[in-house]
Short mmCIF file of C-alpha atoms and ligand atoms in Angstrom, two decimals:
data_model
loop_
_atom_site.label_atom_id
_atom_site.label_comp_id
_atom_site.label_asym_id
_atom_site.label_seq_id
_atom_site.Cartn_x
_atom_site.Cartn_y
_atom_site.Cartn_z
CA MET A 3 128.28 22.78 11.95
CA ALA A 4 126.95 26.22 10.27
CA ARG A 5 126.10 28.84 12.86
CA VAL A 6 122.74 30.38 12.19
CA HIS A 7 121.30 33.23 14.37
CA ILE A 8 117.39 33.66 14.45
CA LEU A 9 116.13 37.49 14.76
CA ALA A 10 112.65 36.97 15.86
CA THR A 11 110.55 39.96 15.27
CA GLY A 12 106.89 38.58 15.77
CA GLY A 13 103.93 38.03 13.30
CA THR A 14 101.62 35.24 13.01
CA ILE A 15 104.19 32.49 13.34
CA ALA A 16 104.43 33.92 16.93
CA GLY A 17 100.74 34.23 17.23
CA ARG A 18 98.79 32.61 20.19
CA GLY A 19 95.00 31.84 19.79
CA SER A 20 92.82 31.10 22.54
CA SER A 21 92.20 27.29 21.05
CA ASP A 22 93.67 25.43 18.56
CA THR A 23 90.61 25.74 16.37
CA SER A 24 90.13 29.37 17.20
CA SER A 25 90.24 31.96 14.12
CA SER A 26 91.19 34.83 16.26
CA TYR A 27 94.63 35.17 17.50
CA ARG A 28 97.40 37.74 18.66
CA PRO A 29 100.50 37.89 16.56
CA GLY A 30 103.65 38.44 18.12
CA SER A 31 103.02 36.62 21.56
CA VAL A 32 105.16 33.63 21.62
CA MET A 33 108.98 34.04 22.49
CA ILE A 34 111.87 32.92 20.37
CA GLU A 35 112.93 30.31 22.61
CA GLN A 36 109.49 28.43 22.41
CA LEU A 37 109.47 28.95 18.73
CA ILE A 38 113.02 27.17 18.54
CA ASP A 39 111.91 24.61 21.10
CA SER A 40 108.60 23.64 18.85
CA VAL A 41 110.80 22.68 15.89
CA PRO A 42 112.18 19.13 16.30
CA GLY A 43 115.66 18.24 14.43
CA LEU A 44 116.77 22.08 14.30
CA GLY A 45 119.90 21.32 16.31
CA ALA A 46 120.80 18.77 13.64
CA LEU A 47 120.68 21.60 11.04
CA ALA A 48 122.90 23.93 12.71
CA GLU A 49 124.29 25.59 15.68
CA VAL A 50 121.24 27.70 16.27
CA THR A 51 120.81 30.84 18.28
CA GLY A 52 117.82 33.13 19.12
CA GLU A 53 117.09 36.81 19.84
CA GLN A 54 113.84 38.87 20.35
CA PHE A 55 114.73 41.56 18.30
CA ALA A 56 111.00 43.08 18.14
CA GLN A 57 107.85 41.57 19.02
CA MET A 58 105.07 42.91 16.53
CA SER A 59 102.54 42.01 14.10
CA SER A 60 104.05 42.81 11.05
CA GLN A 61 101.40 45.93 10.04
CA ASP A 62 103.10 47.90 12.54
CA MET A 63 106.84 47.47 10.80
CA ASP A 64 108.64 50.71 9.93
CA GLU A 65 111.70 52.01 8.39
CA VAL A 66 113.11 52.31 11.88
CA VAL A 67 112.89 48.67 12.43
CA TRP A 68 114.13 47.70 9.12
CA GLN A 69 117.33 50.04 9.79
CA GLY A 70 118.15 48.35 13.14
CA LEU A 71 117.63 44.99 11.43
CA ALA A 72 119.76 45.71 8.61
CA ASN A 73 122.31 47.29 11.10
CA ARG A 74 122.25 44.10 13.44
CA ILE A 75 122.89 41.61 10.52
CA ASN A 76 125.52 43.60 8.97
CA LYS A 77 127.36 43.58 12.63
CA LEU A 78 126.84 39.94 13.02
CA PHE A 79 128.59 39.18 9.45
CA ASP A 80 131.25 41.57 9.79
CA ALA A 81 132.16 39.99 13.30
CA ASP A 82 131.97 36.57 11.80
CA ALA A 83 129.45 35.59 14.64
CA ALA A 84 127.12 33.92 12.57
CA ASP A 85 126.85 32.07 9.09
CA GLY A 86 123.46 32.61 8.27
CA VAL A 87 120.53 34.72 9.60
CA VAL A 88 116.91 33.76 9.71
CA VAL A 89 114.53 36.50 10.47
CA THR A 90 110.85 35.39 11.71
CA HIS A 91 108.28 37.92 10.21
CA GLY A 92 104.60 38.49 9.92
CA THR A 93 103.61 37.89 6.49
CA ASP A 94 101.72 41.09 5.76
CA THR A 95 104.82 43.08 5.04
CA ALA A 96 107.57 40.46 5.00
CA GLU A 97 108.18 41.30 1.37
CA GLU A 98 109.01 44.91 2.38
CA THR A 99 111.51 43.98 5.16
CA GLY A 100 113.00 41.65 2.74
CA TYR A 101 113.51 43.88 0.02
CA PHE A 102 114.76 46.57 2.18
CA LEU A 103 117.42 43.84 3.71
CA HIS A 104 118.14 42.93 0.11
CA LEU A 105 119.38 46.40 -0.77
CA THR A 106 121.05 47.07 2.42
CA VAL A 107 122.92 43.95 3.88
CA THR A 108 126.46 43.97 2.93
CA SER A 109 127.28 40.37 3.05
CA ASP A 110 126.80 37.56 0.65
CA ARG A 111 125.98 35.28 3.52
CA PRO A 112 122.36 34.04 3.58
CA VAL A 113 119.46 35.97 5.17
CA VAL A 114 116.15 33.83 5.01
CA LEU A 115 112.93 35.46 6.35
CA THR A 116 110.00 33.20 7.09
CA GLY A 117 106.79 33.18 8.88
CA SER A 118 103.79 31.67 8.86
CA MET A 119 99.65 31.76 7.91
CA ARG A 120 98.56 30.10 10.99
CA PRO A 121 99.61 31.21 14.48
CA ALA A 122 101.54 28.98 16.59
CA THR A 123 98.75 27.39 18.70
CA SER A 124 96.92 26.51 15.72
CA LEU A 125 95.85 23.14 14.40
CA SER A 126 98.36 22.33 11.79
CA ALA A 127 100.45 25.11 12.50
CA ASP A 128 102.64 26.06 9.54
CA GLY A 129 105.39 27.86 11.40
CA PRO A 130 107.74 25.07 12.74
CA LEU A 131 108.22 23.33 9.34
CA ASN A 132 108.62 26.79 7.80
CA LEU A 133 111.58 27.81 10.60
CA TYR A 134 113.16 24.36 9.89
CA ASN A 135 113.28 25.03 6.11
CA ALA A 136 114.62 28.57 6.44
CA VAL A 137 117.35 27.49 9.01
CA SER A 138 118.36 24.61 6.37
CA VAL A 139 118.73 27.38 3.85
CA ALA A 140 120.34 29.79 6.26
CA ALA A 141 122.71 26.99 7.20
CA ASP A 142 123.58 25.88 3.20
CA ARG A 143 126.93 27.13 1.98
CA ASP A 144 125.53 26.91 -1.57
CA ALA A 145 122.72 29.87 -0.29
CA ARG A 146 125.58 32.16 -0.31
CA ASP A 147 125.06 35.24 -2.91
CA ARG A 148 121.39 34.66 -3.91
CA GLY A 149 120.36 37.80 -1.69
CA VAL A 150 117.69 38.00 0.56
CA MET A 151 115.24 35.16 0.75
CA LEU A 152 111.76 34.24 1.96
CA ALA A 153 111.62 30.44 2.95
CA ILE A 154 107.70 29.64 3.24
CA ASN A 155 105.28 26.45 2.39
CA ASP A 156 108.26 24.88 1.06
CA ASP A 157 109.07 27.39 -1.55
CA LEU A 158 112.24 29.42 -1.93
CA HIS A 159 111.64 33.09 -3.07
CA SER A 160 113.91 36.13 -3.80
CA ALA A 161 112.95 38.92 -1.45
CA ARG A 162 112.74 41.17 -4.67
CA ASP A 163 110.37 39.32 -6.52
CA VAL A 164 107.81 37.61 -3.73
CA THR A 165 104.56 39.09 -2.89
CA LYS A 166 101.67 38.05 -0.67
CA SER A 167 98.69 37.04 -2.94
CA SER A 168 96.03 35.75 -0.61
CA THR A 169 94.82 36.89 2.58
CA THR A 170 94.39 33.71 4.46
CA ASP A 171 95.57 30.79 2.14
CA VAL A 172 98.94 29.04 3.19
CA GLN A 173 100.16 29.02 -0.27
CA THR A 174 99.75 32.78 -0.46
CA PHE A 175 103.35 33.82 -1.62
CA ILE A 176 104.13 33.91 -5.48
CA SER A 177 107.03 35.40 -7.23
CA PRO A 178 105.56 36.75 -10.40
CA GLY A 179 107.47 37.25 -13.52
CA PRO A 180 111.08 35.93 -12.30
CA GLY A 181 109.33 32.92 -10.59
CA LEU A 182 110.70 30.82 -7.65
CA LEU A 183 114.62 30.76 -6.37
CA GLY A 184 113.76 27.24 -5.53
CA THR A 185 112.45 24.92 -3.02
CA ALA A 186 113.34 23.78 0.17
CA ARG A 187 111.35 20.93 1.99
CA LEU A 188 112.64 19.16 5.35
CA GLY A 189 116.35 19.65 4.48
CA ARG A 190 116.21 18.94 0.58
CA ILE A 191 117.20 22.17 -0.81
CA ARG A 192 116.74 22.99 -4.75
CA TYR A 193 118.03 26.27 -6.12
CA PHE A 194 116.52 27.05 -9.86
CA ARG A 195 118.09 30.22 -10.31
CA ARG A 196 120.33 33.30 -9.00
CA PRO A 197 118.88 37.07 -8.86
CA LYS A 198 119.74 38.73 -11.76
CA ARG A 199 119.59 42.32 -10.38
CA LEU A 200 122.10 43.80 -8.13
CA HIS A 201 121.47 43.16 -4.27
CA THR A 202 123.49 42.85 -0.76
CA SER A 203 127.06 42.78 -1.62
CA GLN A 204 126.79 44.37 -4.91
CA SER A 205 124.31 47.25 -3.97
CA SER A 206 125.41 50.56 -3.19
CA PHE A 207 122.79 51.45 -0.89
CA SER A 208 123.38 51.50 3.02
CA ALA A 209 120.70 51.33 5.81
CA PHE A 210 121.43 54.87 7.03
CA ALA A 211 120.81 53.56 10.59
CA GLN A 212 121.24 56.96 12.34
CA ARG A 213 118.81 58.81 9.67
CA ARG A 214 115.33 58.93 8.88
CA LEU A 215 114.71 57.94 5.54
CA PRO A 216 112.50 60.61 3.08
CA ARG A 217 108.52 60.35 2.80
CA VAL A 218 107.64 58.47 -0.14
CA ASP A 219 103.74 58.07 -0.46
CA ILE A 220 101.70 55.53 -2.31
CA LEU A 221 98.65 56.95 -4.22
CA TYR A 222 96.59 54.29 -5.40
CA SER A 223 94.76 54.79 -8.80
CA HIS A 224 91.62 53.99 -9.84
CA ALA A 225 88.59 54.89 -12.21
CA GLY A 226 88.00 58.33 -11.35
CA MET A 227 90.70 58.85 -9.27
CA GLN A 228 91.08 62.83 -8.09
CA PRO A 229 94.06 64.86 -8.55
CA ASP A 230 93.65 66.55 -5.05
CA LEU A 231 95.46 63.54 -3.37
CA VAL A 232 98.62 64.46 -5.32
CA ARG A 233 98.61 67.84 -4.05
CA ALA A 234 97.76 66.87 -0.54
CA SER A 235 100.82 64.59 -0.31
CA VAL A 236 103.15 67.63 -2.11
CA SER A 237 101.71 69.84 0.55
CA LEU A 238 102.79 67.36 3.17
CA GLY A 239 106.17 67.43 2.13
CA VAL A 240 106.91 64.12 0.42
CA ARG A 241 110.11 63.64 -1.26
CA GLY A 242 108.62 61.14 -3.75
CA ILE A 243 105.30 59.80 -4.85
CA VAL A 244 104.63 56.26 -5.96
CA ILE A 245 101.38 55.76 -8.19
CA ALA A 246 100.11 52.29 -7.88
CA GLY A 247 98.86 53.03 -11.52
CA VAL A 248 95.98 51.00 -13.61
CA GLY A 249 97.36 49.12 -16.36
CA ASN A 250 101.00 49.80 -17.42
CA GLY A 251 101.20 52.39 -14.66
CA ASN A 252 98.44 54.80 -15.68
CA VAL A 253 96.26 57.30 -14.10
CA PRO A 254 93.38 59.55 -15.20
CA GLY A 255 94.02 63.06 -16.95
CA PRO A 256 94.06 65.20 -14.30
CA VAL A 257 96.05 63.19 -11.99
CA VAL A 258 98.80 63.42 -14.97
CA SER A 259 98.70 66.99 -14.60
CA ALA A 260 98.74 67.07 -10.66
CA LEU A 261 101.94 64.73 -10.98
CA THR A 262 103.64 66.85 -13.42
CA ASP A 263 103.09 70.02 -11.24
CA ALA A 264 104.60 67.79 -8.45
CA VAL A 265 107.71 66.89 -10.78
CA LYS A 266 108.19 70.57 -11.29
CA ALA A 267 108.11 71.24 -7.38
CA GLY A 268 111.09 68.78 -7.23
CA VAL A 269 109.23 65.46 -6.33
CA ILE A 270 110.31 62.36 -7.84
CA VAL A 271 107.04 60.48 -9.59
CA VAL A 272 107.46 56.59 -10.19
CA ARG A 273 104.80 54.60 -12.16
CA ALA A 274 104.13 51.40 -10.64
CA THR A 275 101.14 49.15 -11.22
CA ARG A 276 98.11 47.65 -8.99
CA VAL A 277 98.12 45.10 -11.28
CA GLY A 278 99.78 41.65 -9.72
CA SER A 279 102.36 41.10 -12.55
CA GLY A 280 103.83 42.49 -15.56
CA ASP A 281 106.46 45.56 -16.15
CA VAL A 282 105.66 48.89 -16.34
CA GLU A 283 107.51 50.60 -19.43
CA ARG A 284 108.83 53.75 -20.16
CA GLY A 285 106.69 56.25 -22.70
CA VAL A 286 103.97 53.50 -23.87
CA GLU A 287 100.92 55.86 -23.09
CA LEU A 288 102.51 58.85 -21.56
CA ASP A 289 105.78 60.42 -22.68
CA ASP A 290 107.65 60.01 -19.72
CA ASP A 291 110.68 61.94 -21.08
CA ALA A 292 108.54 64.99 -21.53
CA LEU A 293 106.49 64.66 -18.18
CA GLY A 294 109.59 63.66 -15.94
CA PHE A 295 108.25 60.78 -14.80
CA VAL A 296 110.18 57.41 -13.43
CA VAL A 297 108.69 53.94 -14.09
CA ALA A 298 109.18 51.16 -11.81
CA ASP A 299 109.93 48.25 -14.27
CA GLN A 300 109.49 45.09 -12.26
CA LEU A 301 108.74 46.43 -8.80
CA ASN A 302 105.27 46.48 -7.23
CA PRO A 303 104.46 49.74 -5.64
CA GLN A 304 105.34 48.74 -2.14
CA LYS A 305 109.07 47.76 -3.06
CA SER A 306 109.46 50.70 -5.14
CA ARG A 307 108.78 53.01 -2.28
CA ILE A 308 111.62 51.44 -0.64
CA LEU A 309 113.94 51.61 -3.50
CA LEU A 310 112.87 55.32 -4.03
CA GLN A 311 113.43 55.98 -0.49
CA LEU A 312 117.01 54.70 -0.38
CA CYS A 313 117.81 56.64 -3.80
CA LEU A 314 116.25 59.85 -2.39
CA ALA A 315 118.75 59.19 1.07
CA HIS A 316 121.60 58.66 -1.42
CA GLU A 317 120.59 62.00 -3.32
CA LEU A 318 120.21 60.32 -6.35
CA ASP A 319 118.60 62.66 -9.16
CA ARG A 320 115.68 61.49 -11.35
CA ASN A 321 117.90 60.14 -14.23
CA ALA A 322 119.75 57.88 -11.71
CA VAL A 323 116.76 56.97 -9.97
CA GLN A 324 115.36 55.60 -13.36
CA GLU A 325 118.59 53.63 -13.76
CA ALA A 326 118.25 52.10 -10.35
CA PHE A 327 114.80 50.73 -11.32
CA PHE A 328 116.42 48.85 -14.12
CA GLN A 329 119.37 47.85 -11.87
CA TYR A 330 117.89 46.73 -8.74
N1 LIG B 8 99.23 40.41 10.47
C1 LIG B 8 100.09 39.11 10.50
C2 LIG B 8 101.56 39.74 10.40
O1 LIG B 8 101.85 40.34 9.59
C3 LIG B 8 99.75 38.22 9.38
C4 LIG B 8 100.96 37.23 9.52
O2 LIG B 8 101.65 36.90 10.17
O3 LIG B 8 100.56 36.36 8.64
O4 LIG B 8 102.13 40.12 11.41
#
């Protein structure tokens, strides 16, 4: 029987409300032992162990916890202490933690994130079935070498492609562009594809657990965006700026000038988009070669930030950073 270790970090899946119909609740209140006990049949899927790694709302998640998680997962697999790992996580930033792990876990064994939109105490709580499905994938031999995944609401997403699309809907996670990796429902798992870009055992990035990652800011573009935000970021010592641009990664003219100055000051500028899907391509409305910008290709701004932080931690130059956005 496969050994699946659950690392619990909090979120709504561990949330507690004052009653089963109350809309307000505190994420990160229920301990991992209770979460495991709330799922019937888990023991038939795998030999399951649990660990309370953190207990937070995922809006409080940060790079230090990501680094610690990557380190812990790598140690578990290096020591052959688990065949698969499940990470329970708040849904707000699950896509970010997932993508960080997708780039920094060194094993091809499955790592599956899950969470829930309704707290553990809610009427029709979605957490127990999501946890059941996540454990079934983590226990599955065929889940190997598919990178880090998110199993939620019967769907299976690649951590690279998934994003949260609704503030409250149970069917909130989507994978625009590449689409679902598969489905997982009550032990019936179907895989539709493998991720094409580099991840986990093929990735050259490491988690740098002993070192803080460089600061990268995300600046949100809009009609009338002011260039002084760019200057403020540069004066705060950022090493990189990700633009959540309008359309194909665009910003108003004065912001282009401020970003060009930032590039001259040694800051790496990545043009991503605030639009929920579609690629950002080089040289469409802006001459990226002349301006010295990098384009995000398929990554959304929050994932672009993570890839850029890791590129900067690895001292990659601008051309190598652009290459990384086409490879990962
Ligand atoms: N704010 C919560 C969190 O991300 C929401 C959730 O888990 O669904 O921790």
